[in-house]
Amino acid sequence: MTAHHKIERRKSRQIRVGRVAVGGDAPVSVQTMTNTDTEDVAATVAQIQAAQKAGVDIVRVSVPTLAAARAFKEIKKQVGYMPLVADIHFNYKCGIAAAEAGADCLRINPGNIGSEAKIAEVIACARHHGIPIRIGVNAGSLEADLQEKYGEPNADALVESALRHVEILQRHNFDDFKVSLKASEIFLTVAAYRKLAKLIDQPLHLGITEAGGLRSGAVKSSIGLGMLLADGIGDTIRISLAADPIEEVKVGWDILKSLHVRNRGINLVACPSCSRQNFDVVKVVAELERRFEDIDEPLDLAVIGCVVNGPGESREAAIGVAGGYPNSVYIDGKIQQKVHNDQLVERLDTLVRERIAATRAARAAAATEAKSE
């Protein structure tokens, strides 16, 4: 479907987190964070691989102890090229150990690492290994003097905290970093990012922290990140949910697809259903979503239960169905088939997979032809 709003991305410098470029003209990347015990290598690797299957670009792993850093090395070895960010707090030695274990980025708050000498060691180690740092500012852990100065977390407090950390890195001539400014309150977060976006040119990592459970967290994150991304602010995102990390990846992709920022998998346009429906829309959509979880090729599919909006939506999609007696199946804007309810899911599944296979075959043929020229 045609996008009716053109997003002008904020111009930021580009860094690399492993194989993934962040900032500049790179696509907005999707992140999640493991919630397993990092020392449980098998469980952590399994969760990373599941996130990878769901389409994650970057995964963050907590490294709270030196034992976790040793486990991180084995995790990195097993997940191969998946970019891993080591989440470090308080113990600067964990940051150094994680970098030496193969971390593709260090997430730190320079202010809680300790003395200037300790911070300098972490920065020197990151520089030596050629990896960036993410400064992570959170409204729940603002410096005491800023809490006293502002009375409560607000956008100015978050920005001032971030600029302090930025100044520390720049004082050590280290510019290979990105910044996040997170709060659980949507407007506070949005205001902080908008302020900081005008003050620095480093990439910005977006998120609404402690957003809540799957439903409420997805709603809050969609509103907050949607406002910022529509403004062109944001180079990488993490949806913070009290839920399975795989759901964070799915919601992240849904946000990007909804804004036409990136496309992946099936964009399923479906009506909410009503008494006019000729088939059980809710049941059909749930089954199609389950079946299509393995598909990463973008494709618009419309599933509409009646003839009021069905024809219009189906004509705009690559494949669509409008409820009727029997149902009308549209391909590239025209009715091509009539399908009864008991065959509908199977038929749509087949049509989608045939279209994707044809798209991939055409792309492969074009690549082969280009090579031969």
Short mmCIF file of C-alpha atoms in Angstrom, two decimals:
data_model
loop_
_atom_site.label_atom_id
_atom_site.label_comp_id
_atom_site.label_asym_id
_atom_site.label_seq_id
_atom_site.Cartn_x
_atom_site.Cartn_y
_atom_site.Cartn_z
CA MET A 1 0.00 0.00 0.00
CA THR A 2 1.12 3.56 -0.67
CA ALA A 3 2.58 5.60 2.21
CA HIS A 4 0.94 9.03 2.47
CA HIS A 5 3.50 10.57 4.81
CA LYS A 6 7.16 10.96 3.94
CA ILE A 7 9.45 10.74 6.93
CA GLU A 8 12.59 12.86 6.75
CA ARG A 9 15.18 11.12 8.90
CA ARG A 10 17.31 13.16 11.27
CA LYS A 11 20.87 13.26 9.97
CA SER A 12 23.06 11.33 12.39
CA ARG A 13 26.55 9.94 12.15
CA GLN A 14 26.82 6.22 11.61
CA ILE A 15 28.34 3.60 13.90
CA ARG A 16 28.50 -0.17 13.58
CA VAL A 17 27.28 -2.74 16.07
CA GLY A 18 28.86 -5.84 14.62
CA ARG A 19 27.46 -6.35 11.12
CA VAL A 20 24.61 -3.85 11.69
CA ALA A 21 25.03 -0.19 10.79
CA VAL A 22 23.21 2.21 13.12
CA GLY A 23 22.54 5.81 12.14
CA GLY A 24 23.16 7.70 8.95
CA ASP A 25 21.15 6.20 6.11
CA ALA A 26 21.04 2.72 7.67
CA PRO A 27 17.61 1.16 8.27
CA VAL A 28 16.16 1.60 11.77
CA SER A 29 17.22 -1.59 13.55
CA VAL A 30 15.16 -3.69 15.97
CA GLN A 31 16.63 -4.81 19.28
CA THR A 32 15.62 -6.93 22.25
CA MET A 33 17.28 -8.04 25.48
CA THR A 34 17.57 -11.56 26.85
CA ASN A 35 15.95 -12.26 30.21
CA THR A 36 17.67 -15.57 30.90
CA ASP A 37 20.47 -16.03 33.41
CA THR A 38 23.48 -15.13 31.26
CA GLU A 39 25.50 -17.85 32.94
CA ASP A 40 22.99 -20.36 31.56
CA VAL A 41 24.60 -20.43 28.13
CA ALA A 42 22.19 -22.91 26.54
CA ALA A 43 19.07 -20.99 27.60
CA THR A 44 20.52 -17.64 26.53
CA VAL A 45 21.65 -18.96 23.14
CA ALA A 46 18.21 -20.50 22.56
CA GLN A 47 16.51 -17.19 23.31
CA ILE A 48 18.85 -15.28 21.00
CA GLN A 49 18.23 -17.76 18.20
CA ALA A 50 14.46 -17.47 18.68
CA ALA A 51 14.76 -13.67 18.50
CA GLN A 52 16.85 -14.01 15.36
CA LYS A 53 14.12 -16.12 13.76
CA ALA A 54 11.61 -13.40 14.66
CA GLY A 55 13.73 -10.80 12.84
CA VAL A 56 15.83 -9.13 15.52
CA ASP A 57 18.85 -7.13 14.34
CA ILE A 58 20.73 -6.68 17.65
CA VAL A 59 20.44 -8.46 21.01
CA ARG A 60 21.50 -7.06 24.38
CA VAL A 61 22.76 -9.41 27.09
CA SER A 62 23.26 -8.47 30.73
CA VAL A 63 26.82 -8.98 32.04
CA PRO A 64 26.58 -8.23 35.79
CA THR A 65 29.52 -10.42 36.89
CA LEU A 66 32.84 -11.70 35.61
CA ALA A 67 31.31 -15.19 35.52
CA ALA A 68 28.64 -13.80 33.19
CA ALA A 69 31.40 -12.30 31.03
CA ARG A 70 32.97 -15.75 30.69
CA ALA A 71 29.59 -17.16 29.70
CA PHE A 72 29.15 -14.26 27.25
CA LYS A 73 32.24 -15.42 25.37
CA GLU A 74 30.72 -18.85 24.80
CA ILE A 75 27.33 -17.33 23.89
CA LYS A 76 28.98 -15.11 21.29
CA LYS A 77 30.81 -18.08 19.86
CA GLN A 78 27.56 -20.03 19.45
CA VAL A 79 25.38 -17.27 17.96
CA GLY A 80 28.01 -16.30 15.42
CA TYR A 81 27.32 -13.13 13.49
CA MET A 82 24.35 -11.95 15.59
CA PRO A 83 25.45 -8.58 17.05
CA LEU A 84 25.50 -8.68 20.85
CA VAL A 85 25.51 -5.68 23.19
CA ALA A 86 26.91 -6.27 26.67
CA ASP A 87 24.85 -4.51 29.34
CA ILE A 88 27.25 -3.21 32.00
CA HIS A 89 26.57 -1.46 35.30
CA PHE A 90 28.86 -0.47 38.17
CA ASN A 91 31.72 -2.97 37.64
CA TYR A 92 34.07 -1.59 35.01
CA LYS A 93 35.94 -4.90 34.91
CA CYS A 94 32.82 -6.55 33.49
CA GLY A 95 32.88 -4.06 30.62
CA ILE A 96 36.50 -4.84 29.84
CA ALA A 97 35.90 -8.59 30.12
CA ALA A 98 32.84 -8.39 27.85
CA ALA A 99 34.74 -6.45 25.20
CA GLU A 100 37.51 -9.02 25.30
CA ALA A 101 34.88 -11.77 25.08
CA GLY A 102 33.64 -10.46 21.74
CA ALA A 103 30.92 -7.92 22.57
CA ASP A 104 29.91 -5.81 19.57
CA CYS A 105 28.92 -2.86 21.79
CA LEU A 106 29.02 -1.87 25.47
CA ARG A 107 25.95 -0.37 27.12
CA ILE A 108 27.11 1.70 30.08
CA ASN A 109 26.33 4.75 32.15
CA PRO A 110 29.75 6.40 32.47
CA GLY A 111 28.52 8.00 35.68
CA ASN A 112 28.05 4.70 37.51
CA ILE A 113 31.23 3.02 36.31
CA GLY A 114 33.30 4.73 38.99
CA SER A 115 36.37 6.93 38.90
CA GLU A 116 37.71 8.71 35.85
CA ALA A 117 40.50 6.16 35.66
CA LYS A 118 38.01 3.27 35.48
CA ILE A 119 35.98 5.01 32.80
CA ALA A 120 39.17 5.66 30.84
CA GLU A 121 40.02 1.95 30.94
CA VAL A 122 36.61 0.96 29.57
CA ILE A 123 36.84 3.55 26.80
CA ALA A 124 40.38 2.48 25.93
CA CYS A 125 39.26 -1.13 25.76
CA ALA A 126 36.31 -0.27 23.49
CA ARG A 127 38.62 1.73 21.24
CA HIS A 128 41.14 -1.13 21.13
CA HIS A 129 38.46 -3.63 20.08
CA GLY A 130 36.82 -1.19 17.66
CA ILE A 131 33.40 -1.36 19.29
CA PRO A 132 30.95 1.44 20.14
CA ILE A 133 29.40 2.39 23.46
CA ARG A 134 25.76 3.11 24.20
CA ILE A 135 25.09 5.70 26.85
CA GLY A 136 21.88 4.66 28.57
CA VAL A 137 20.06 7.32 30.60
CA ASN A 138 16.98 6.21 32.53
CA ALA A 139 14.53 8.35 34.49
CA GLY A 140 14.54 5.76 37.25
CA SER A 141 18.25 6.08 37.90
CA LEU A 142 19.05 9.77 37.50
CA GLU A 143 21.96 11.20 39.44
CA ALA A 144 21.01 12.41 42.93
CA ASP A 145 22.01 16.01 42.26
CA LEU A 146 19.81 16.16 39.17
CA GLN A 147 16.87 14.75 41.11
CA GLU A 148 17.42 17.46 43.72
CA LYS A 149 17.87 20.16 41.08
CA TYR A 150 14.72 19.35 39.11
CA GLY A 151 12.58 17.87 41.89
CA GLU A 152 11.46 14.99 39.68
CA PRO A 153 12.55 13.39 36.41
CA ASN A 154 11.78 15.61 33.44
CA ALA A 155 13.10 16.10 29.92
CA ASP A 156 15.70 18.69 30.96
CA ALA A 157 17.05 16.38 33.67
CA LEU A 158 17.38 13.47 31.24
CA VAL A 159 19.11 15.62 28.65
CA GLU A 160 21.49 17.14 31.20
CA SER A 161 22.40 13.66 32.42
CA ALA A 162 23.01 12.48 28.86
CA LEU A 163 25.19 15.48 28.03
CA ARG A 164 27.32 14.80 31.12
CA HIS A 165 27.99 11.29 29.87
CA VAL A 166 28.61 12.52 26.34
CA GLU A 167 31.14 15.01 27.69
CA ILE A 168 33.00 12.21 29.49
CA LEU A 169 33.38 10.19 26.28
CA GLN A 170 34.33 13.22 24.22
CA ARG A 171 36.89 14.27 26.80
CA HIS A 172 38.58 10.96 25.99
CA ASN A 173 38.25 11.62 22.24
CA PHE A 174 35.72 8.82 21.83
CA ASP A 175 32.88 9.62 19.43
CA ASP A 176 31.80 6.09 18.51
CA PHE A 177 28.66 6.02 20.62
CA LYS A 178 24.86 6.20 20.60
CA VAL A 179 22.52 7.52 23.29
CA SER A 180 19.19 6.53 24.82
CA LEU A 181 16.94 8.64 27.08
CA LYS A 182 14.24 6.41 28.52
CA ALA A 183 11.33 6.92 30.87
CA SER A 184 8.05 5.11 31.45
CA GLU A 185 6.09 8.31 30.78
CA ILE A 186 5.51 8.81 27.08
CA PHE A 187 5.54 12.62 26.79
CA LEU A 188 8.57 12.95 29.06
CA THR A 189 10.49 10.51 26.88
CA VAL A 190 9.44 12.13 23.61
CA ALA A 191 10.32 15.61 24.85
CA ALA A 192 13.76 14.46 26.00
CA TYR A 193 14.62 12.82 22.70
CA ARG A 194 13.43 15.85 20.74
CA LYS A 195 15.66 18.12 22.82
CA LEU A 196 18.74 15.93 22.57
CA ALA A 197 18.26 15.30 18.84
CA LYS A 198 19.03 18.97 18.24
CA LEU A 199 22.17 18.98 20.40
CA ILE A 200 24.22 16.00 19.21
CA ASP A 201 24.66 14.12 15.96
CA GLN A 202 25.20 10.64 17.39
CA PRO A 203 22.61 7.92 16.68
CA LEU A 204 19.68 7.67 19.07
CA HIS A 205 18.41 4.41 20.54
CA LEU A 206 14.66 4.71 21.21
CA GLY A 207 12.57 3.07 23.89
CA ILE A 208 9.85 3.59 26.48
CA THR A 209 11.31 1.87 29.51
CA GLU A 210 9.26 -0.17 31.98
CA ALA A 211 6.36 0.21 29.55
CA GLY A 212 4.36 -2.63 31.08
CA GLY A 213 2.98 -5.96 29.95
CA LEU A 214 2.43 -7.14 26.42
CA ARG A 215 -0.73 -5.18 25.66
CA SER A 216 -0.20 -1.95 27.61
CA GLY A 217 3.53 -1.89 26.86
CA ALA A 218 2.94 -2.35 23.16
CA VAL A 219 0.44 0.52 23.17
CA LYS A 220 2.72 2.90 25.09
CA SER A 221 5.73 2.02 22.96
CA SER A 222 3.78 2.39 19.73
CA ILE A 223 2.55 5.85 20.71
CA GLY A 224 5.89 7.14 22.00
CA LEU A 225 8.17 5.64 19.37
CA GLY A 226 5.63 6.36 16.66
CA MET A 227 5.71 10.07 17.51
CA LEU A 228 9.50 10.15 17.37
CA LEU A 229 9.95 7.98 14.29
CA ALA A 230 7.35 10.02 12.41
CA ASP A 231 9.50 13.07 13.25
CA GLY A 232 12.51 11.29 11.73
CA ILE A 233 14.12 10.76 15.15
CA GLY A 234 15.54 7.36 16.01
CA ASP A 235 18.10 4.97 14.54
CA THR A 236 17.47 1.79 16.53
CA ILE A 237 14.59 0.71 18.78
CA ARG A 238 13.92 -1.62 21.68
CA ILE A 239 10.38 -2.32 22.89
CA SER A 240 10.55 -2.91 26.65
CA LEU A 241 7.83 -5.39 27.65
CA ALA A 242 7.19 -7.52 30.72
CA ALA A 243 6.76 -10.39 28.29
CA ASP A 244 8.70 -12.85 26.16
CA PRO A 245 11.53 -10.95 24.38
CA ILE A 246 10.29 -12.41 21.10
CA GLU A 247 7.15 -10.30 21.52
CA GLU A 248 9.38 -7.22 21.75
CA VAL A 249 10.79 -8.05 18.33
CA LYS A 250 7.33 -8.59 16.82
CA VAL A 251 5.97 -5.32 18.21
CA GLY A 252 9.08 -3.46 17.05
CA TRP A 253 8.61 -4.71 13.51
CA ASP A 254 4.89 -3.93 13.60
CA ILE A 255 5.69 -0.33 14.55
CA LEU A 256 8.21 0.05 11.72
CA LYS A 257 5.86 -1.57 9.20
CA SER A 258 2.96 0.62 10.27
CA LEU A 259 5.07 3.73 9.65
CA HIS A 260 6.46 2.35 6.37
CA VAL A 261 9.93 2.73 7.85
CA ARG A 262 10.84 -0.91 7.14
CA ASN A 263 9.01 -3.92 5.80
CA ARG A 264 9.29 -7.53 6.87
CA GLY A 265 6.86 -10.40 6.60
CA ILE A 266 3.13 -10.25 6.01
CA ASN A 267 1.34 -6.94 6.48
CA LEU A 268 -2.06 -8.35 7.37
CA VAL A 269 -4.90 -5.87 6.92
CA ALA A 270 -7.99 -7.27 8.65
CA CYS A 271 -11.39 -5.94 9.67
CA PRO A 272 -12.47 -6.12 13.34
CA SER A 273 -15.42 -8.34 12.26
CA CYS A 274 -19.14 -7.77 12.80
CA SER A 275 -22.45 -9.47 12.10
CA ARG A 276 -21.99 -8.83 8.36
CA GLN A 277 -19.02 -11.21 8.17
CA ASN A 278 -19.37 -14.29 6.01
CA PHE A 279 -16.54 -16.11 7.77
CA ASP A 280 -15.00 -16.02 11.23
CA VAL A 281 -12.49 -13.22 10.64
CA VAL A 282 -10.88 -13.43 14.08
CA LYS A 283 -10.29 -17.17 13.77
CA VAL A 284 -9.00 -16.93 10.20
CA VAL A 285 -6.60 -14.07 11.00
CA ALA A 286 -5.23 -15.84 14.09
CA GLU A 287 -4.55 -18.97 12.06
CA LEU A 288 -2.92 -17.05 9.22
CA GLU A 289 -0.69 -15.13 11.63
CA ARG A 290 0.41 -18.43 13.17
CA ARG A 291 1.16 -19.94 9.77
CA PHE A 292 3.03 -16.92 8.45
CA GLU A 293 5.46 -16.47 11.35
CA ASP A 294 8.21 -18.07 9.25
CA ILE A 295 7.84 -15.58 6.38
CA ASP A 296 10.15 -12.59 6.23
CA GLU A 297 9.37 -11.49 2.66
CA PRO A 298 7.12 -8.38 2.72
CA LEU A 299 3.63 -8.79 1.28
CA ASP A 300 0.27 -7.05 1.84
CA LEU A 301 -2.64 -9.40 2.58
CA ALA A 302 -6.19 -8.13 3.20
CA VAL A 303 -8.72 -10.27 5.04
CA ILE A 304 -12.12 -8.56 5.17
CA GLY A 305 -15.26 -10.38 6.21
CA CYS A 306 -17.90 -8.69 4.03
CA VAL A 307 -18.47 -6.71 0.83
CA VAL A 308 -18.67 -3.24 2.42
CA ASN A 309 -14.93 -2.53 2.70
CA GLY A 310 -13.67 -5.86 1.41
CA PRO A 311 -13.38 -5.05 -2.30
CA GLY A 312 -11.61 -1.72 -1.72
CA GLU A 313 -9.07 -3.11 0.76
CA SER A 314 -8.50 -6.25 -1.31
CA ARG A 315 -7.83 -4.26 -4.48
CA GLU A 316 -5.06 -2.34 -2.66
CA ALA A 317 -3.31 -5.50 -1.42
CA ALA A 318 -1.22 -8.03 -3.32
CA ILE A 319 -3.70 -10.69 -2.22
CA GLY A 320 -7.05 -10.12 -0.54
CA VAL A 321 -10.35 -11.70 0.31
CA ALA A 322 -13.76 -10.06 0.61
CA GLY A 323 -16.46 -12.05 2.36
CA GLY A 324 -19.34 -13.24 0.18
CA TYR A 325 -21.27 -16.30 -0.87
CA PRO A 326 -18.73 -17.65 -1.70
CA ASN A 327 -15.80 -15.36 -0.80
CA SER A 328 -14.02 -13.37 -3.50
CA VAL A 329 -10.24 -13.71 -3.67
CA TYR A 330 -8.37 -10.80 -5.25
CA ILE A 331 -4.90 -11.03 -6.75
CA ASP A 332 -3.22 -7.79 -7.81
CA GLY A 333 -6.48 -5.89 -7.57
CA LYS A 334 -8.78 -8.22 -9.49
CA ILE A 335 -11.11 -11.04 -8.50
CA GLN A 336 -9.39 -14.25 -9.56
CA GLN A 337 -11.15 -16.96 -7.56
CA LYS A 338 -14.18 -17.80 -5.44
CA VAL A 339 -13.47 -19.78 -2.27
CA HIS A 340 -15.79 -21.33 0.31
CA ASN A 341 -15.15 -20.86 4.03
CA ASP A 342 -13.81 -24.35 4.68
CA GLN A 343 -11.08 -23.83 2.08
CA LEU A 344 -10.25 -20.19 2.78
CA VAL A 345 -7.24 -20.50 5.08
CA GLU A 346 -5.57 -23.18 2.99
CA ARG A 347 -6.13 -21.22 -0.20
CA LEU A 348 -4.75 -17.98 1.18
CA ASP A 349 -1.75 -19.82 2.63
CA THR A 350 -1.04 -21.38 -0.76
CA LEU A 351 -1.45 -18.14 -2.68
CA VAL A 352 0.83 -16.21 -0.33
CA ARG A 353 3.58 -18.83 -0.48
CA GLU A 354 3.31 -19.11 -4.27
CA ARG A 355 3.63 -15.34 -4.61
CA ILE A 356 6.66 -15.23 -2.32
CA ALA A 357 8.34 -18.11 -4.12
CA ALA A 358 7.78 -16.34 -7.45
CA THR A 359 9.20 -13.09 -6.06
CA ARG A 360 12.32 -14.84 -4.79
CA ALA A 361 12.78 -16.71 -8.06
CA ALA A 362 12.50 -13.49 -10.06
CA ARG A 363 15.00 -11.78 -7.78
CA ALA A 364 17.46 -14.68 -8.12
CA ALA A 365 17.09 -14.67 -11.91
CA ALA A 366 17.71 -10.92 -12.04
CA ALA A 367 20.82 -11.32 -9.88
CA THR A 368 22.12 -14.10 -12.12
CA GLU A 369 21.52 -12.01 -15.22
CA ALA A 370 23.27 -9.01 -13.67
CA LYS A 371 26.31 -11.15 -12.88
CA SER A 372 26.53 -12.44 -16.43
CA GLU A 373 26.53 -8.96 -17.95
#
